[in-house]
């Protein structure tokens, strides 16, 4: 360890400076201003380097620029969901996901589809919806090659290959790959129609039902232009064109 001019131990930054710019009486007398300028540049470089500290997730290897973002990300792996819906108790990992969900109750849907006019509470939901019109399926199974429009659908599909059953009945312990299957088993129906009171155990079924009240038909046949309330109805209709 070396000493600085004041007689104390040099810090790591001072040691780095001395390695790059060794002190001599001649240099000090000749180029004091130049030396100080270069020193300032090195210190500035150290600050930039320190500000780019990378926080690495030990589970999946994803990198983050702050410890706060890493801690938030870790909740995905731990299953922690600290943010709860005040209406019917549904829990979320991220505050932003809760805020998006709450728009279901407030009917706040600022994002609109330029193709069919359907509105959504979040940009991510709009992007997912747009794949209906584009037919885009960017997510594919590395085992069988089947493609999906969302990462969620791909993760669900992967369980067919792995046999994973992450959801279980709290009463009897029966396990399932889909949360919906467990809800059918327990008769739980967390999605309720505010118009007629009908309950649903699956979000997709709930959405299709709500379109019946609004007369909304976002699914359009590319062959004849006829519109339908649900994608199921559209697929059934498309089959008629195929047999003609």
mmCIF file of C-alpha atoms in Angstrom:
data_model
loop_
_atom_site.group_PDB
_atom_site.id
_atom_site.type_symbol
_atom_site.label_atom_id
_atom_site.label_comp_id
_atom_site.label_asym_id
_atom_site.label_seq_id
_atom_site.Cartn_x
_atom_site.Cartn_y
_atom_site.Cartn_z
ATOM 1 C CA UNK A 1 0.000 0.000 0.000
ATOM 2 C CA UNK A 2 1.264 3.535 -0.776
ATOM 3 C CA UNK A 3 0.791 6.908 0.864
ATOM 4 C CA UNK A 4 -0.749 10.015 -0.608
ATOM 5 C CA UNK A 5 0.670 13.500 -0.214
ATOM 6 C CA UNK A 6 -1.056 13.985 3.118
ATOM 7 C CA UNK A 7 0.642 10.900 4.562
ATOM 8 C CA UNK A 8 -2.510 8.731 4.544
ATOM 9 C CA UNK A 9 -3.179 5.522 2.655
ATOM 10 C CA UNK A 10 -4.166 6.043 -0.949
ATOM 11 C CA UNK A 11 -7.713 5.166 -1.954
ATOM 12 C CA UNK A 12 -8.302 2.777 -4.877
ATOM 13 C CA UNK A 13 -9.087 5.781 -7.102
ATOM 14 C CA UNK A 14 -5.843 7.524 -6.062
ATOM 15 C CA UNK A 15 -3.864 4.340 -6.690
ATOM 16 C CA UNK A 16 -5.380 4.057 -10.168
ATOM 17 C CA UNK A 17 -4.479 7.666 -10.861
ATOM 18 C CA UNK A 18 -0.892 7.141 -9.682
ATOM 19 C CA UNK A 19 -0.556 4.063 -11.916
ATOM 20 C CA UNK A 20 -1.692 5.992 -14.977
ATOM 21 C CA UNK A 21 0.082 9.207 -14.078
ATOM 22 C CA UNK A 22 3.137 8.601 -11.788
ATOM 23 C CA UNK A 23 4.131 11.661 -9.805
ATOM 24 C CA UNK A 24 7.568 13.213 -10.397
ATOM 25 C CA UNK A 25 8.928 16.587 -9.337
ATOM 26 C CA UNK A 26 9.597 17.439 -12.977
ATOM 27 C CA UNK A 27 6.081 16.585 -14.094
ATOM 28 C CA UNK A 28 4.613 18.430 -11.143
ATOM 29 C CA UNK A 29 6.544 21.610 -11.933
ATOM 30 C CA UNK A 30 6.115 21.377 -15.723
ATOM 31 C CA UNK A 31 2.654 20.080 -16.453
ATOM 32 C CA UNK A 32 0.708 20.587 -13.258
ATOM 33 C CA UNK A 33 -2.359 21.880 -15.082
ATOM 34 C CA UNK A 34 -2.218 19.107 -17.676
ATOM 35 C CA UNK A 35 -1.800 16.461 -14.959
ATOM 36 C CA UNK A 36 -4.783 17.816 -13.047
ATOM 37 C CA UNK A 37 -6.888 17.789 -16.208
ATOM 38 C CA UNK A 38 -6.011 14.173 -16.960
ATOM 39 C CA UNK A 39 -6.686 13.210 -13.354
ATOM 40 C CA UNK A 40 -10.121 14.768 -13.553
ATOM 41 C CA UNK A 41 -10.787 12.788 -16.735
ATOM 42 C CA UNK A 42 -9.856 9.501 -15.044
ATOM 43 C CA UNK A 43 -12.031 10.256 -12.010
ATOM 44 C CA UNK A 44 -14.905 11.142 -14.338
ATOM 45 C CA UNK A 45 -14.351 7.830 -16.108
ATOM 46 C CA UNK A 46 -14.476 5.981 -12.811
ATOM 47 C CA UNK A 47 -17.763 7.637 -11.948
ATOM 48 C CA UNK A 48 -19.249 6.572 -15.283
ATOM 49 C CA UNK A 49 -17.957 3.044 -14.739
ATOM 50 C CA UNK A 50 -19.446 2.901 -11.239
ATOM 51 C CA UNK A 51 -22.778 4.264 -12.483
ATOM 52 C CA UNK A 52 -22.987 1.344 -14.929
ATOM 53 C CA UNK A 53 -22.937 -1.304 -12.213
ATOM 54 C CA UNK A 54 -24.797 -4.377 -13.460
ATOM 55 C CA UNK A 55 -27.079 -6.305 -11.111
ATOM 56 C CA UNK A 56 -27.430 -9.911 -12.255
ATOM 57 C CA UNK A 57 -30.348 -12.260 -11.529
ATOM 58 C CA UNK A 58 -28.858 -15.450 -10.081
ATOM 59 C CA UNK A 59 -31.815 -17.499 -11.371
ATOM 60 C CA UNK A 60 -32.099 -16.587 -15.057
ATOM 61 C CA UNK A 61 -29.086 -14.352 -15.694
ATOM 62 C CA UNK A 62 -31.067 -11.271 -16.714
ATOM 63 C CA UNK A 63 -29.220 -7.983 -16.097
ATOM 64 C CA UNK A 64 -30.512 -4.802 -14.452
ATOM 65 C CA UNK A 65 -29.039 -1.354 -13.933
ATOM 66 C CA UNK A 66 -30.414 -0.948 -10.405
ATOM 67 C CA UNK A 67 -30.925 -3.128 -7.358
ATOM 68 C CA UNK A 68 -34.551 -1.948 -7.178
ATOM 69 C CA UNK A 69 -35.302 -3.309 -10.650
ATOM 70 C CA UNK A 70 -33.575 -6.591 -9.794
ATOM 71 C CA UNK A 71 -35.624 -7.003 -6.596
ATOM 72 C CA UNK A 72 -38.804 -6.318 -8.548
ATOM 73 C CA UNK A 73 -37.783 -8.897 -11.163
ATOM 74 C CA UNK A 74 -37.011 -11.544 -8.506
ATOM 75 C CA UNK A 75 -40.700 -11.564 -7.537
ATOM 76 C CA UNK A 76 -41.344 -13.356 -10.841
ATOM 77 C CA UNK A 77 -39.188 -16.270 -9.662
ATOM 78 C CA UNK A 78 -40.398 -16.294 -6.052
ATOM 79 C CA UNK A 79 -44.070 -15.997 -7.007
ATOM 80 C CA UNK A 80 -44.463 -13.051 -4.647
ATOM 81 C CA UNK A 81 -47.469 -10.866 -5.502
ATOM 82 C CA UNK A 82 -47.596 -7.960 -3.056
ATOM 83 C CA UNK A 83 -50.053 -5.800 -5.026
ATOM 84 C CA UNK A 84 -53.724 -6.674 -4.538
ATOM 85 C CA UNK A 85 -56.930 -5.589 -6.305
ATOM 86 C CA UNK A 86 -59.255 -3.882 -3.828
ATOM 87 C CA UNK A 87 -62.331 -5.036 -5.773
ATOM 88 C CA UNK A 88 -61.993 -8.833 -5.617
ATOM 89 C CA UNK A 89 -58.525 -9.531 -4.260
ATOM 90 C CA UNK A 90 -56.625 -10.615 -7.358
ATOM 91 C CA UNK A 91 -52.887 -10.229 -6.742
ATOM 92 C CA UNK A 92 -50.096 -9.000 -8.990
ATOM 93 C CA UNK A 93 -46.309 -9.080 -8.998
ATOM 94 C CA UNK A 94 -45.882 -5.511 -10.248
ATOM 95 C CA UNK A 95 -47.680 -2.293 -9.358
ATOM 96 C CA UNK A 96 -47.977 -1.465 -13.064
ATOM 97 C CA UNK A 97 -49.846 -4.741 -13.663
ATOM 98 C CA UNK A 98 -52.281 -3.879 -10.860
ATOM 99 C CA UNK A 99 -52.856 -0.417 -12.349
ATOM 100 C CA UNK A 100 -53.616 -1.978 -15.743
ATOM 101 C CA UNK A 101 -55.998 -4.461 -14.123
ATOM 102 C CA UNK A 102 -57.865 -1.742 -12.199
ATOM 103 C CA UNK A 103 -58.925 -0.235 -15.512
ATOM 104 C CA UNK A 104 -61.269 -3.218 -15.873
ATOM 105 C CA UNK A 105 -63.254 -1.819 -12.961
ATOM 106 C CA UNK A 106 -63.002 1.850 -13.974
ATOM 107 C CA UNK A 107 -63.571 1.175 -17.712
ATOM 108 C CA UNK A 108 -60.535 3.354 -18.484
ATOM 109 C CA UNK A 109 -59.267 2.118 -21.869
ATOM 110 C CA UNK A 110 -57.035 4.740 -23.490
ATOM 111 C CA UNK A 111 -55.429 2.458 -26.110
ATOM 112 C CA UNK A 112 -57.407 1.904 -29.313
ATOM 113 C CA UNK A 113 -56.947 -0.583 -32.179
ATOM 114 C CA UNK A 114 -56.572 1.279 -35.487
ATOM 115 C CA UNK A 115 -58.031 -1.708 -37.387
ATOM 116 C CA UNK A 116 -61.269 -2.523 -35.554
ATOM 117 C CA UNK A 117 -61.550 0.259 -32.955
ATOM 118 C CA UNK A 118 -61.490 -2.006 -29.896
ATOM 119 C CA UNK A 119 -60.053 -0.265 -26.829
ATOM 120 C CA UNK A 120 -57.691 -1.582 -24.157
ATOM 121 C CA UNK A 121 -56.510 -0.606 -20.710
ATOM 122 C CA UNK A 122 -52.821 -1.067 -21.523
ATOM 123 C CA UNK A 123 -50.440 -0.827 -24.461
ATOM 124 C CA UNK A 124 -49.339 -4.448 -23.946
ATOM 125 C CA UNK A 125 -52.941 -5.679 -24.253
ATOM 126 C CA UNK A 126 -53.360 -3.662 -27.450
ATOM 127 C CA UNK A 127 -50.152 -5.144 -28.899
ATOM 128 C CA UNK A 128 -51.368 -8.645 -28.050
ATOM 129 C CA UNK A 129 -54.725 -7.900 -29.704
ATOM 130 C CA UNK A 130 -53.040 -6.608 -32.884
ATOM 131 C CA UNK A 131 -51.610 -10.078 -33.453
ATOM 132 C CA UNK A 132 -55.188 -11.214 -34.197
ATOM 133 C CA UNK A 133 -55.182 -8.937 -37.242
ATOM 134 C CA UNK A 134 -51.587 -9.573 -38.312
ATOM 135 C CA UNK A 135 -51.548 -13.307 -37.570
ATOM 136 C CA UNK A 136 -48.133 -12.824 -35.993
ATOM 137 C CA UNK A 137 -46.889 -15.669 -33.779
ATOM 138 C CA UNK A 138 -43.359 -14.732 -32.673
ATOM 139 C CA UNK A 139 -43.068 -17.280 -29.848
ATOM 140 C CA UNK A 140 -42.278 -20.891 -30.748
ATOM 141 C CA UNK A 141 -41.779 -24.130 -28.835
ATOM 142 C CA UNK A 142 -38.185 -25.383 -29.121
ATOM 143 C CA UNK A 143 -39.410 -28.964 -28.610
ATOM 144 C CA UNK A 144 -42.167 -29.353 -31.209
ATOM 145 C CA UNK A 145 -41.959 -26.103 -33.185
ATOM 146 C CA UNK A 146 -45.537 -24.969 -32.547
ATOM 147 C CA UNK A 147 -45.880 -21.167 -32.620
ATOM 148 C CA UNK A 148 -47.835 -18.831 -30.341
ATOM 149 C CA UNK A 149 -48.887 -15.196 -30.307
ATOM 150 C CA UNK A 150 -47.877 -14.631 -26.673
ATOM 151 C CA UNK A 151 -45.201 -15.773 -24.224
ATOM 152 C CA UNK A 152 -47.952 -16.738 -21.773
ATOM 153 C CA UNK A 153 -49.492 -19.195 -24.234
ATOM 154 C CA UNK A 154 -46.052 -20.641 -24.978
ATOM 155 C CA UNK A 155 -45.305 -21.172 -21.266
ATOM 156 C CA UNK A 156 -48.639 -22.929 -20.843
ATOM 157 C CA UNK A 157 -47.914 -25.153 -23.855
ATOM 158 C CA UNK A 158 -44.444 -26.097 -22.575
ATOM 159 C CA UNK A 159 -46.110 -27.753 -19.569
ATOM 160 C CA UNK A 160 -47.482 -30.410 -21.951
ATOM 161 C CA UNK A 161 -43.896 -31.491 -22.610
ATOM 162 C CA UNK A 162 -42.543 -31.077 -19.076
ATOM 163 C CA UNK A 163 -45.574 -32.413 -17.205
ATOM 164 C CA UNK A 164 -45.368 -29.445 -14.840
ATOM 165 C CA UNK A 165 -48.516 -28.828 -12.755
ATOM 166 C CA UNK A 166 -47.938 -25.638 -10.775
ATOM 167 C CA UNK A 167 -51.536 -25.122 -9.625
ATOM 168 C CA UNK A 168 -53.200 -27.183 -6.921
ATOM 169 C CA UNK A 169 -56.484 -27.325 -5.033
ATOM 170 C CA UNK A 170 -56.071 -26.006 -1.479
ATOM 171 C CA UNK A 171 -58.736 -28.443 -0.260
ATOM 172 C CA UNK A 172 -57.816 -31.822 -1.761
ATOM 173 C CA UNK A 173 -54.378 -31.167 -3.285
ATOM 174 C CA UNK A 174 -55.251 -32.175 -6.849
ATOM 175 C CA UNK A 175 -52.761 -30.521 -9.230
ATOM 176 C CA UNK A 176 -53.149 -29.104 -12.724
ATOM 177 C CA UNK A 177 -51.139 -27.414 -15.461
ATOM 178 C CA UNK A 178 -53.778 -24.689 -15.865
ATOM 179 C CA UNK A 179 -55.220 -22.432 -13.197
ATOM 180 C CA UNK A 180 -58.548 -22.622 -15.040
ATOM 181 C CA UNK A 181 -58.746 -26.395 -14.489
ATOM 182 C CA UNK A 182 -58.390 -25.892 -10.756
ATOM 183 C CA UNK A 183 -61.105 -23.220 -10.817
ATOM 184 C CA UNK A 184 -63.448 -25.661 -12.569
ATOM 185 C CA UNK A 185 -62.573 -28.225 -9.901
ATOM 186 C CA UNK A 186 -63.277 -25.777 -7.049
ATOM 187 C CA UNK A 187 -66.178 -24.004 -8.849
ATOM 188 C CA UNK A 188 -64.337 -20.702 -8.352
ATOM 189 C CA UNK A 189 -65.528 -17.947 -10.721
ATOM 190 C CA UNK A 190 -63.461 -14.806 -10.158
ATOM 191 C CA UNK A 191 -64.709 -12.994 -13.276
ATOM 192 C CA UNK A 192 -68.181 -11.539 -12.870
ATOM 193 C CA UNK A 193 -70.311 -9.649 -15.410
ATOM 194 C CA UNK A 194 -71.323 -6.254 -14.021
ATOM 195 C CA UNK A 195 -74.384 -6.208 -16.312
ATOM 196 C CA UNK A 196 -76.090 -9.545 -15.610
ATOM 197 C CA UNK A 197 -74.040 -10.974 -12.738
ATOM 198 C CA UNK A 198 -72.975 -14.152 -14.531
ATOM 199 C CA UNK A 199 -69.667 -15.562 -13.258
ATOM 200 C CA UNK A 200 -66.797 -17.146 -15.182
ATOM 201 C CA UNK A 201 -63.721 -19.136 -14.229
ATOM 202 C CA UNK A 202 -61.832 -18.171 -17.383
ATOM 203 C CA UNK A 203 -60.955 -14.622 -18.424
ATOM 204 C CA UNK A 204 -61.377 -15.351 -22.154
ATOM 205 C CA UNK A 205 -64.927 -16.638 -21.599
ATOM 206 C CA UNK A 206 -65.681 -13.547 -19.532
ATOM 207 C CA UNK A 207 -64.459 -11.248 -22.337
ATOM 208 C CA UNK A 208 -66.508 -13.093 -24.974
ATOM 209 C CA UNK A 209 -69.583 -12.787 -22.762
ATOM 210 C CA UNK A 210 -69.063 -9.041 -22.242
ATOM 211 C CA UNK A 211 -68.992 -8.532 -26.012
ATOM 212 C CA UNK A 212 -72.535 -9.945 -26.154
ATOM 213 C CA UNK A 213 -73.750 -6.986 -24.101
ATOM 214 C CA UNK A 214 -71.850 -4.415 -26.167
ATOM 215 C CA UNK A 215 -72.615 -5.980 -29.591
ATOM 216 C CA UNK A 216 -68.902 -5.642 -30.285
ATOM 217 C CA UNK A 217 -67.583 -7.866 -33.097
ATOM 218 C CA UNK A 218 -63.808 -7.443 -33.364
ATOM 219 C CA UNK A 219 -63.104 -10.665 -35.283
ATOM 220 C CA UNK A 220 -63.389 -10.167 -39.036
ATOM 221 C CA UNK A 221 -63.323 -12.785 -41.814
ATOM 222 C CA UNK A 222 -60.557 -11.957 -44.312
ATOM 223 C CA UNK A 223 -62.480 -13.778 -47.079
ATOM 224 C CA UNK A 224 -65.934 -12.176 -46.972
ATOM 225 C CA UNK A 225 -65.632 -9.442 -44.332
ATOM 226 C CA UNK A 226 -68.258 -10.842 -41.959
ATOM 227 C CA UNK A 227 -67.626 -9.972 -38.309
ATOM 228 C CA UNK A 228 -67.974 -12.093 -35.202
ATOM 229 C CA UNK A 229 -68.078 -11.669 -31.454
ATOM 230 C CA UNK A 230 -65.441 -14.304 -30.696
ATOM 231 C CA UNK A 231 -62.461 -15.931 -32.395
ATOM 232 C CA UNK A 232 -64.199 -19.302 -31.933
ATOM 233 C CA UNK A 233 -67.130 -18.117 -34.054
ATOM 234 C CA UNK A 234 -64.734 -16.752 -36.669
ATOM 235 C CA UNK A 235 -62.804 -20.049 -36.908
ATOM 236 C CA UNK A 236 -66.057 -21.967 -37.289
ATOM 237 C CA UNK A 237 -67.089 -19.583 -40.073
ATOM 238 C CA UNK A 238 -63.690 -19.817 -41.837
ATOM 239 C CA UNK A 239 -64.171 -23.584 -41.957
ATOM 240 C CA UNK A 240 -67.260 -23.071 -44.121
ATOM 241 C CA UNK A 241 -65.170 -21.249 -46.733
ATOM 242 C CA UNK A 242 -62.689 -24.133 -46.741
ATOM 243 C CA UNK A 243 -65.416 -26.667 -47.580
ATOM 244 C CA UNK A 244 -66.921 -24.580 -50.381
#
